[in-house]
Amino acid sequence: MKGNVTCSTTWNFQSAFFFSGTIITTIGYGNIVPSNETSRAFCIIYALVGIPLFAIMFSGLGEVISNFLSKLSSHVDKLDTKPWIKNFLIYFIFGLFGFTLFCCIPAAIFSIVEKWPYTVSLYFTVITLTTIGFGDYVIGENPDIDYIPLYRIMVYLWMLFGFAFMATFVQFTSERLRQRAKSRKDRRRQKKVHQIKTETTPEDSSNLTEQEGISFMVFLFWC
């Protein structure tokens, strides 16, 4: 808002739709908030019911992106190179693709529509998709700009797919690191077992057999 301006579009359908989306996605910019007891009570119920339902839908979108990432990782794993190079290729290709599709391109669009510097638009996309949502920059808030009716709805759809990508990428990264740590642990265990076997020489085996024979004779004498 600029000066003493009354914004008549604060609670139109597009703004209310965007507000409901920021609740179930747990962003919570804070630019629009409930103003009475009834709306606050409804907001609590809506959040408690809507967030779990959103998580179910969210997992479906993440599964589609996960299938694409699994195919990419299977092709990279076939390469005859070191494991850390394979991991770097997977993270670089998928990360660059996702960052370009969900951050760089939307930032260019926001820069044109909102008349923001590109760095501010890129900052907004990253803060939004990581669900931080500071609220210092929010789309559709400039009273000097005549936004199209579906603008905020399209932004909300971008947020859905962007969230799915970010969650899938984080989950894949953690799973990949977990498997790598497990493989390292298995290699250390195998190396330790091999070292124990090599340290047992034939002379040690004969001494062990002789000691067992003496113990057996002592046992017979005691009997």
PDB file of C-alpha atoms in Angstrom:
ATOM      1  CA  MET A   1       0.000   0.000   0.000  1.00  0.00           C
ATOM      2  CA  LYS A   2       1.113   3.549  -0.678  1.00  0.00           C
ATOM      3  CA  GLY A   3       0.036   6.341   1.641  1.00  0.00           C
ATOM      4  CA  ASN A   4      -3.530   6.160   2.889  1.00  0.00           C
ATOM      5  CA  VAL A   5      -4.860   3.899   0.146  1.00  0.00           C
ATOM      6  CA  THR A   6      -7.737   1.492   0.701  1.00  0.00           C
ATOM      7  CA  CYS A   7      -7.215  -1.710  -1.259  1.00  0.00           C
ATOM      8  CA  SER A   8     -10.607  -2.954  -2.445  1.00  0.00           C
ATOM      9  CA  THR A   9      -9.153  -6.191  -3.846  1.00  0.00           C
ATOM     10  CA  THR A  10      -7.732  -7.540  -0.580  1.00  0.00           C
ATOM     11  CA  TRP A  11     -10.413 -10.204  -0.234  1.00  0.00           C
ATOM     12  CA  ASN A  12     -11.559 -10.791  -3.790  1.00  0.00           C
ATOM     13  CA  PHE A  13     -11.624 -14.373  -5.052  1.00  0.00           C
ATOM     14  CA  GLN A  14      -8.072 -14.367  -6.448  1.00  0.00           C
ATOM     15  CA  SER A  15      -6.588 -12.980  -3.231  1.00  0.00           C
ATOM     16  CA  ALA A  16      -8.625 -15.344  -1.053  1.00  0.00           C
ATOM     17  CA  PHE A  17      -7.606 -18.292  -3.229  1.00  0.00           C
ATOM     18  CA  PHE A  18      -3.959 -17.338  -2.913  1.00  0.00           C
ATOM     19  CA  PHE A  19      -4.357 -16.863   0.840  1.00  0.00           C
ATOM     20  CA  SER A  20      -5.871 -20.324   1.246  1.00  0.00           C
ATOM     21  CA  GLY A  21      -2.947 -21.740  -0.734  1.00  0.00           C
ATOM     22  CA  THR A  22      -0.370 -20.095   1.512  1.00  0.00           C
ATOM     23  CA  ILE A  23      -2.057 -21.737   4.512  1.00  0.00           C
ATOM     24  CA  ILE A  24      -2.001 -25.352   3.342  1.00  0.00           C
ATOM     25  CA  THR A  25       1.508 -24.957   1.913  1.00  0.00           C
ATOM     26  CA  THR A  26       2.648 -23.527   5.292  1.00  0.00           C
ATOM     27  CA  ILE A  27       4.255 -20.480   3.654  1.00  0.00           C
ATOM     28  CA  GLY A  28       2.259 -17.847   5.512  1.00  0.00           C
ATOM     29  CA  TYR A  29       3.492 -14.588   4.002  1.00  0.00           C
ATOM     30  CA  GLY A  30       1.504 -12.544   6.506  1.00  0.00           C
ATOM     31  CA  ASN A  31       0.407  -9.914   3.996  1.00  0.00           C
ATOM     32  CA  ILE A  32      -3.244 -10.992   4.372  1.00  0.00           C
ATOM     33  CA  VAL A  33      -4.549 -12.261   7.713  1.00  0.00           C
ATOM     34  CA  PRO A  34      -7.960 -13.026   9.254  1.00  0.00           C
ATOM     35  CA  SER A  35      -9.429  -9.972  10.971  1.00  0.00           C
ATOM     36  CA  ASN A  36     -12.161 -11.382  13.247  1.00  0.00           C
ATOM     37  CA  GLU A  37     -12.797 -14.288  15.586  1.00  0.00           C
ATOM     38  CA  THR A  38     -14.990 -16.241  13.166  1.00  0.00           C
ATOM     39  CA  SER A  39     -12.471 -16.140  10.327  1.00  0.00           C
ATOM     40  CA  ARG A  40      -9.620 -17.061  12.691  1.00  0.00           C
ATOM     41  CA  ALA A  41     -11.554 -20.078  13.995  1.00  0.00           C
ATOM     42  CA  PHE A  42     -12.299 -21.190  10.438  1.00  0.00           C
ATOM     43  CA  CYS A  43      -8.639 -20.671   9.517  1.00  0.00           C
ATOM     44  CA  ILE A  44      -7.558 -23.020  12.323  1.00  0.00           C
ATOM     45  CA  ILE A  45      -9.956 -25.764  11.202  1.00  0.00           C
ATOM     46  CA  TYR A  46      -9.045 -25.269   7.563  1.00  0.00           C
ATOM     47  CA  ALA A  47      -5.312 -25.540   8.330  1.00  0.00           C
ATOM     48  CA  LEU A  48      -5.702 -28.701  10.442  1.00  0.00           C
ATOM     49  CA  VAL A  49      -7.726 -30.412   7.726  1.00  0.00           C
ATOM     50  CA  GLY A  50      -6.159 -28.875   4.624  1.00  0.00           C
ATOM     51  CA  ILE A  51      -2.487 -29.430   5.388  1.00  0.00           C
ATOM     52  CA  PRO A  52      -2.745 -33.270   5.645  1.00  0.00           C
ATOM     53  CA  LEU A  53      -4.883 -33.410   2.490  1.00  0.00           C
ATOM     54  CA  PHE A  54      -2.382 -31.220   0.692  1.00  0.00           C
ATOM     55  CA  ALA A  55       0.409 -33.561   1.799  1.00  0.00           C
ATOM     56  CA  ILE A  56      -1.405 -36.497   0.154  1.00  0.00           C
ATOM     57  CA  MET A  57      -1.749 -34.632  -3.138  1.00  0.00           C
ATOM     58  CA  PHE A  58       1.795 -33.365  -2.750  1.00  0.00           C
ATOM     59  CA  SER A  59       3.153 -36.917  -2.513  1.00  0.00           C
ATOM     60  CA  GLY A  60       1.482 -37.769  -5.843  1.00  0.00           C
ATOM     61  CA  LEU A  61       3.233 -34.916  -7.613  1.00  0.00           C
ATOM     62  CA  GLY A  62       6.501 -35.862  -5.958  1.00  0.00           C
ATOM     63  CA  GLU A  63       6.154 -39.432  -7.220  1.00  0.00           C
ATOM     64  CA  VAL A  64       6.011 -38.249 -10.828  1.00  0.00           C
ATOM     65  CA  ILE A  65       9.185 -36.198 -10.400  1.00  0.00           C
ATOM     66  CA  SER A  66      10.826 -39.049  -8.482  1.00  0.00           C
ATOM     67  CA  ASN A  67      10.275 -41.432 -11.408  1.00  0.00           C
ATOM     68  CA  PHE A  68      12.049 -39.008 -13.723  1.00  0.00           C
ATOM     69  CA  LEU A  69      14.919 -38.682 -11.262  1.00  0.00           C
ATOM     70  CA  SER A  70      15.189 -42.466 -10.886  1.00  0.00           C
ATOM     71  CA  LYS A  71      15.531 -42.884 -14.650  1.00  0.00           C
ATOM     72  CA  LEU A  72      18.215 -40.207 -14.728  1.00  0.00           C
ATOM     73  CA  SER A  73      20.158 -41.805 -11.872  1.00  0.00           C
ATOM     74  CA  SER A  74      19.944 -45.273 -13.481  1.00  0.00           C
ATOM     75  CA  HIS A  75      21.502 -43.942 -16.701  1.00  0.00           C
ATOM     76  CA  VAL A  76      24.248 -42.118 -14.813  1.00  0.00           C
ATOM     77  CA  ASP A  77      25.013 -45.148 -12.608  1.00  0.00           C
ATOM     78  CA  LYS A  78      25.821 -47.167 -15.737  1.00  0.00           C
ATOM     79  CA  LEU A  79      28.780 -44.906 -16.453  1.00  0.00           C
ATOM     80  CA  ASP A  80      32.195 -46.378 -15.753  1.00  0.00           C
ATOM     81  CA  THR A  81      33.476 -43.692 -13.435  1.00  0.00           C
ATOM     82  CA  LYS A  82      33.952 -42.912  -9.763  1.00  0.00           C
ATOM     83  CA  PRO A  83      30.883 -42.751  -7.454  1.00  0.00           C
ATOM     84  CA  TRP A  84      31.444 -39.108  -6.497  1.00  0.00           C
ATOM     85  CA  ILE A  85      31.467 -38.132 -10.174  1.00  0.00           C
ATOM     86  CA  LYS A  86      28.162 -39.956 -10.694  1.00  0.00           C
ATOM     87  CA  ASN A  87      26.604 -38.155  -7.750  1.00  0.00           C
ATOM     88  CA  PHE A  88      27.888 -34.831  -9.012  1.00  0.00           C
ATOM     89  CA  LEU A  89      26.402 -35.429 -12.467  1.00  0.00           C
ATOM     90  CA  ILE A  90      23.011 -36.382 -11.037  1.00  0.00           C
ATOM     91  CA  TYR A  91      22.849 -33.405  -8.684  1.00  0.00           C
ATOM     92  CA  PHE A  92      24.136 -31.000 -11.323  1.00  0.00           C
ATOM     93  CA  ILE A  93      21.813 -32.106 -14.130  1.00  0.00           C
ATOM     94  CA  PHE A  94      18.673 -32.455 -12.044  1.00  0.00           C
ATOM     95  CA  GLY A  95      19.442 -29.463  -9.850  1.00  0.00           C
ATOM     96  CA  LEU A  96      20.222 -27.217 -12.819  1.00  0.00           C
ATOM     97  CA  PHE A  97      17.094 -28.368 -14.628  1.00  0.00           C
ATOM     98  CA  GLY A  98      14.862 -27.750 -11.612  1.00  0.00           C
ATOM     99  CA  PHE A  99      16.475 -24.454 -10.668  1.00  0.00           C
ATOM    100  CA  THR A 100      16.090 -23.150 -14.210  1.00  0.00           C
ATOM    101  CA  LEU A 101      12.498 -24.365 -14.591  1.00  0.00           C
ATOM    102  CA  PHE A 102      11.130 -23.375 -11.180  1.00  0.00           C
ATOM    103  CA  CYS A 103      13.342 -20.441 -10.179  1.00  0.00           C
ATOM    104  CA  CYS A 104      15.081 -18.685 -13.079  1.00  0.00           C
ATOM    105  CA  ILE A 105      12.207 -18.683 -15.572  1.00  0.00           C
ATOM    106  CA  PRO A 106       9.498 -17.698 -13.030  1.00  0.00           C
ATOM    107  CA  ALA A 107      11.834 -15.001 -11.691  1.00  0.00           C
ATOM    108  CA  ALA A 108      12.029 -13.489 -15.173  1.00  0.00           C
ATOM    109  CA  ILE A 109       8.225 -13.490 -15.403  1.00  0.00           C
ATOM    110  CA  PHE A 110       7.829 -11.905 -11.958  1.00  0.00           C
ATOM    111  CA  SER A 111      10.416  -9.301 -12.876  1.00  0.00           C
ATOM    112  CA  ILE A 112       8.332  -8.273 -15.893  1.00  0.00           C
ATOM    113  CA  VAL A 113       4.906  -8.390 -14.233  1.00  0.00           C
ATOM    114  CA  GLU A 114       5.818  -6.966 -10.818  1.00  0.00           C
ATOM    115  CA  LYS A 115       8.481  -4.602 -12.174  1.00  0.00           C
ATOM    116  CA  TRP A 116      11.018  -5.980  -9.699  1.00  0.00           C
ATOM    117  CA  PRO A 117      14.753  -6.252 -10.333  1.00  0.00           C
ATOM    118  CA  TYR A 118      15.631  -9.756 -11.460  1.00  0.00           C
ATOM    119  CA  THR A 119      17.646 -10.407  -8.317  1.00  0.00           C
ATOM    120  CA  VAL A 120      14.603  -9.566  -6.164  1.00  0.00           C
ATOM    121  CA  SER A 121      12.408 -11.857  -8.259  1.00  0.00           C
ATOM    122  CA  LEU A 122      14.927 -14.695  -7.940  1.00  0.00           C
ATOM    123  CA  TYR A 123      15.096 -14.068  -4.202  1.00  0.00           C
ATOM    124  CA  PHE A 124      11.285 -14.288  -4.017  1.00  0.00           C
ATOM    125  CA  THR A 125      11.154 -17.615  -5.886  1.00  0.00           C
ATOM    126  CA  VAL A 126      13.757 -19.261  -3.655  1.00  0.00           C
ATOM    127  CA  ILE A 127      12.213 -17.944  -0.423  1.00  0.00           C
ATOM    128  CA  THR A 128       8.797 -19.145  -1.573  1.00  0.00           C
ATOM    129  CA  LEU A 129       9.774 -22.643  -2.719  1.00  0.00           C
ATOM    130  CA  THR A 130      11.712 -23.252   0.484  1.00  0.00           C
ATOM    131  CA  THR A 131       8.495 -22.315   2.379  1.00  0.00           C
ATOM    132  CA  ILE A 132      10.324 -19.623   4.342  1.00  0.00           C
ATOM    133  CA  GLY A 133       7.933 -16.895   3.212  1.00  0.00           C
ATOM    134  CA  PHE A 134       9.313 -13.748   4.841  1.00  0.00           C
ATOM    135  CA  GLY A 135       6.544 -11.637   3.332  1.00  0.00           C
ATOM    136  CA  ASP A 136       8.783  -8.710   2.413  1.00  0.00           C
ATOM    137  CA  TYR A 137       7.965  -9.368  -1.241  1.00  0.00           C
ATOM    138  CA  VAL A 138       4.590 -10.816  -2.296  1.00  0.00           C
ATOM    139  CA  ILE A 139       3.114 -11.012  -5.772  1.00  0.00           C
ATOM    140  CA  GLY A 140      -0.021  -9.090  -6.716  1.00  0.00           C
ATOM    141  CA  GLU A 141       0.359  -6.361  -4.073  1.00  0.00           C
ATOM    142  CA  ASN A 142       1.228  -3.320  -6.180  1.00  0.00           C
ATOM    143  CA  PRO A 143      -1.851  -1.044  -6.486  1.00  0.00           C
ATOM    144  CA  ASP A 144      -0.365   0.643  -9.568  1.00  0.00           C
ATOM    145  CA  ILE A 145      -0.422  -2.593 -11.574  1.00  0.00           C
ATOM    146  CA  ASP A 146      -3.571  -3.988 -13.172  1.00  0.00           C
ATOM    147  CA  TYR A 147      -3.135  -7.738 -12.705  1.00  0.00           C
ATOM    148  CA  ILE A 148      -4.997 -10.273 -14.807  1.00  0.00           C
ATOM    149  CA  PRO A 149      -7.674 -12.198 -12.826  1.00  0.00           C
ATOM    150  CA  LEU A 150      -5.880 -15.571 -13.044  1.00  0.00           C
ATOM    151  CA  TYR A 151      -2.455 -14.226 -12.097  1.00  0.00           C
ATOM    152  CA  ARG A 152      -2.377 -15.427  -8.496  1.00  0.00           C
ATOM    153  CA  ILE A 153      -4.005 -18.738  -9.389  1.00  0.00           C
ATOM    154  CA  MET A 154      -1.269 -19.434 -11.942  1.00  0.00           C
ATOM    155  CA  VAL A 155       1.362 -18.474  -9.363  1.00  0.00           C
ATOM    156  CA  TYR A 156      -0.196 -20.936  -6.935  1.00  0.00           C
ATOM    157  CA  LEU A 157       0.070 -23.744  -9.519  1.00  0.00           C
ATOM    158  CA  TRP A 158       3.740 -22.858  -9.973  1.00  0.00           C
ATOM    159  CA  MET A 159       4.194 -23.144  -6.233  1.00  0.00           C
ATOM    160  CA  LEU A 160       2.666 -26.641  -6.165  1.00  0.00           C
ATOM    161  CA  PHE A 161       5.031 -28.074  -8.771  1.00  0.00           C
ATOM    162  CA  GLY A 162       7.967 -26.157  -7.313  1.00  0.00           C
ATOM    163  CA  PHE A 163       7.327 -27.580  -3.853  1.00  0.00           C
ATOM    164  CA  ALA A 164       7.108 -31.085  -5.289  1.00  0.00           C
ATOM    165  CA  PHE A 165      10.464 -30.651  -7.016  1.00  0.00           C
ATOM    166  CA  MET A 166      12.193 -29.269  -3.937  1.00  0.00           C
ATOM    167  CA  ALA A 167      10.857 -32.028  -1.679  1.00  0.00           C
ATOM    168  CA  THR A 168      11.799 -34.767  -4.148  1.00  0.00           C
ATOM    169  CA  PHE A 169      15.296 -33.371  -4.630  1.00  0.00           C
ATOM    170  CA  VAL A 170      15.906 -33.143  -0.870  1.00  0.00           C
ATOM    171  CA  GLN A 171      14.554 -36.658  -0.289  1.00  0.00           C
ATOM    172  CA  PHE A 172      16.627 -38.105  -3.122  1.00  0.00           C
ATOM    173  CA  THR A 173      19.764 -36.376  -1.865  1.00  0.00           C
ATOM    174  CA  SER A 174      19.313 -37.687   1.677  1.00  0.00           C
ATOM    175  CA  GLU A 175      18.630 -41.223   0.404  1.00  0.00           C
ATOM    176  CA  ARG A 176      21.664 -41.105  -1.852  1.00  0.00           C
ATOM    177  CA  LEU A 177      23.902 -39.963   1.000  1.00  0.00           C
ATOM    178  CA  ARG A 178      22.468 -42.673   3.253  1.00  0.00           C
ATOM    179  CA  GLN A 179      23.254 -45.386   0.689  1.00  0.00           C
ATOM    180  CA  ARG A 180      26.746 -44.010   0.195  1.00  0.00           C
ATOM    181  CA  ALA A 181      27.417 -44.073   3.938  1.00  0.00           C
ATOM    182  CA  LYS A 182      26.097 -47.650   4.121  1.00  0.00           C
ATOM    183  CA  SER A 183      28.338 -48.800   1.260  1.00  0.00           C
ATOM    184  CA  ARG A 184      31.354 -47.212   2.947  1.00  0.00           C
ATOM    185  CA  LYS A 185      30.516 -49.012   6.167  1.00  0.00           C
ATOM    186  CA  ASP A 186      30.220 -52.345   4.338  1.00  0.00           C
ATOM    187  CA  ARG A 187      33.568 -51.818   2.605  1.00  0.00           C
ATOM    188  CA  ARG A 188      35.241 -51.061   5.937  1.00  0.00           C
ATOM    189  CA  ARG A 189      33.736 -54.205   7.457  1.00  0.00           C
ATOM    190  CA  GLN A 190      34.909 -56.359   4.554  1.00  0.00           C
ATOM    191  CA  LYS A 191      38.368 -54.802   4.725  1.00  0.00           C
ATOM    192  CA  LYS A 192      38.582 -55.531   8.433  1.00  0.00           C
ATOM    193  CA  VAL A 193      37.534 -59.174   7.938  1.00  0.00           C
ATOM    194  CA  HIS A 194      40.090 -59.588   5.163  1.00  0.00           C
ATOM    195  CA  GLN A 195      42.789 -58.069   7.358  1.00  0.00           C
ATOM    196  CA  ILE A 196      41.995 -60.510  10.170  1.00  0.00           C
ATOM    197  CA  LYS A 197      42.193 -63.469   7.782  1.00  0.00           C
ATOM    198  CA  THR A 198      45.553 -62.393   6.354  1.00  0.00           C
ATOM    199  CA  GLU A 199      47.036 -61.908   9.819  1.00  0.00           C
ATOM    200  CA  THR A 200      46.411 -65.608  10.671  1.00  0.00           C
ATOM    201  CA  THR A 201      49.566 -67.425   9.383  1.00  0.00           C
ATOM    202  CA  PRO A 202      50.168 -71.222   9.089  1.00  0.00           C
ATOM    203  CA  GLU A 203      52.585 -71.075  12.053  1.00  0.00           C
ATOM    204  CA  ASP A 204      49.823 -69.590  14.202  1.00  0.00           C
ATOM    205  CA  SER A 205      47.489 -72.351  13.060  1.00  0.00           C
ATOM    206  CA  SER A 206      50.003 -75.096  14.030  1.00  0.00           C
ATOM    207  CA  ASN A 207      50.566 -73.516  17.440  1.00  0.00           C
ATOM    208  CA  LEU A 208      46.842 -73.345  17.945  1.00  0.00           C
ATOM    209  CA  THR A 209      46.474 -77.018  17.025  1.00  0.00           C
ATOM    210  CA  GLU A 210      49.329 -78.015  19.390  1.00  0.00           C
ATOM    211  CA  GLN A 211      47.745 -76.064  22.262  1.00  0.00           C
ATOM    212  CA  GLU A 212      44.441 -77.775  21.629  1.00  0.00           C
ATOM    213  CA  GLY A 213      46.166 -81.195  21.695  1.00  0.00           C
ATOM    214  CA  ILE A 214      47.859 -80.447  25.036  1.00  0.00           C
ATOM    215  CA  SER A 215      44.577 -79.277  26.511  1.00  0.00           C
ATOM    216  CA  PHE A 216      42.877 -82.459  25.336  1.00  0.00           C
ATOM    217  CA  MET A 217      45.619 -84.649  26.945  1.00  0.00           C
ATOM    218  CA  VAL A 218      45.315 -82.760  30.221  1.00  0.00           C
ATOM    219  CA  PHE A 219      41.556 -83.278  30.110  1.00  0.00           C
ATOM    220  CA  LEU A 220      42.002 -87.036  29.553  1.00  0.00           C
ATOM    221  CA  PHE A 221      44.550 -87.275  32.416  1.00  0.00           C
ATOM    222  CA  TRP A 222      42.181 -85.447  34.729  1.00  0.00           C
ATOM    223  CA  CYS A 223      39.395 -87.840  33.820  1.00  0.00           C
TER     224      CYS A 223
END
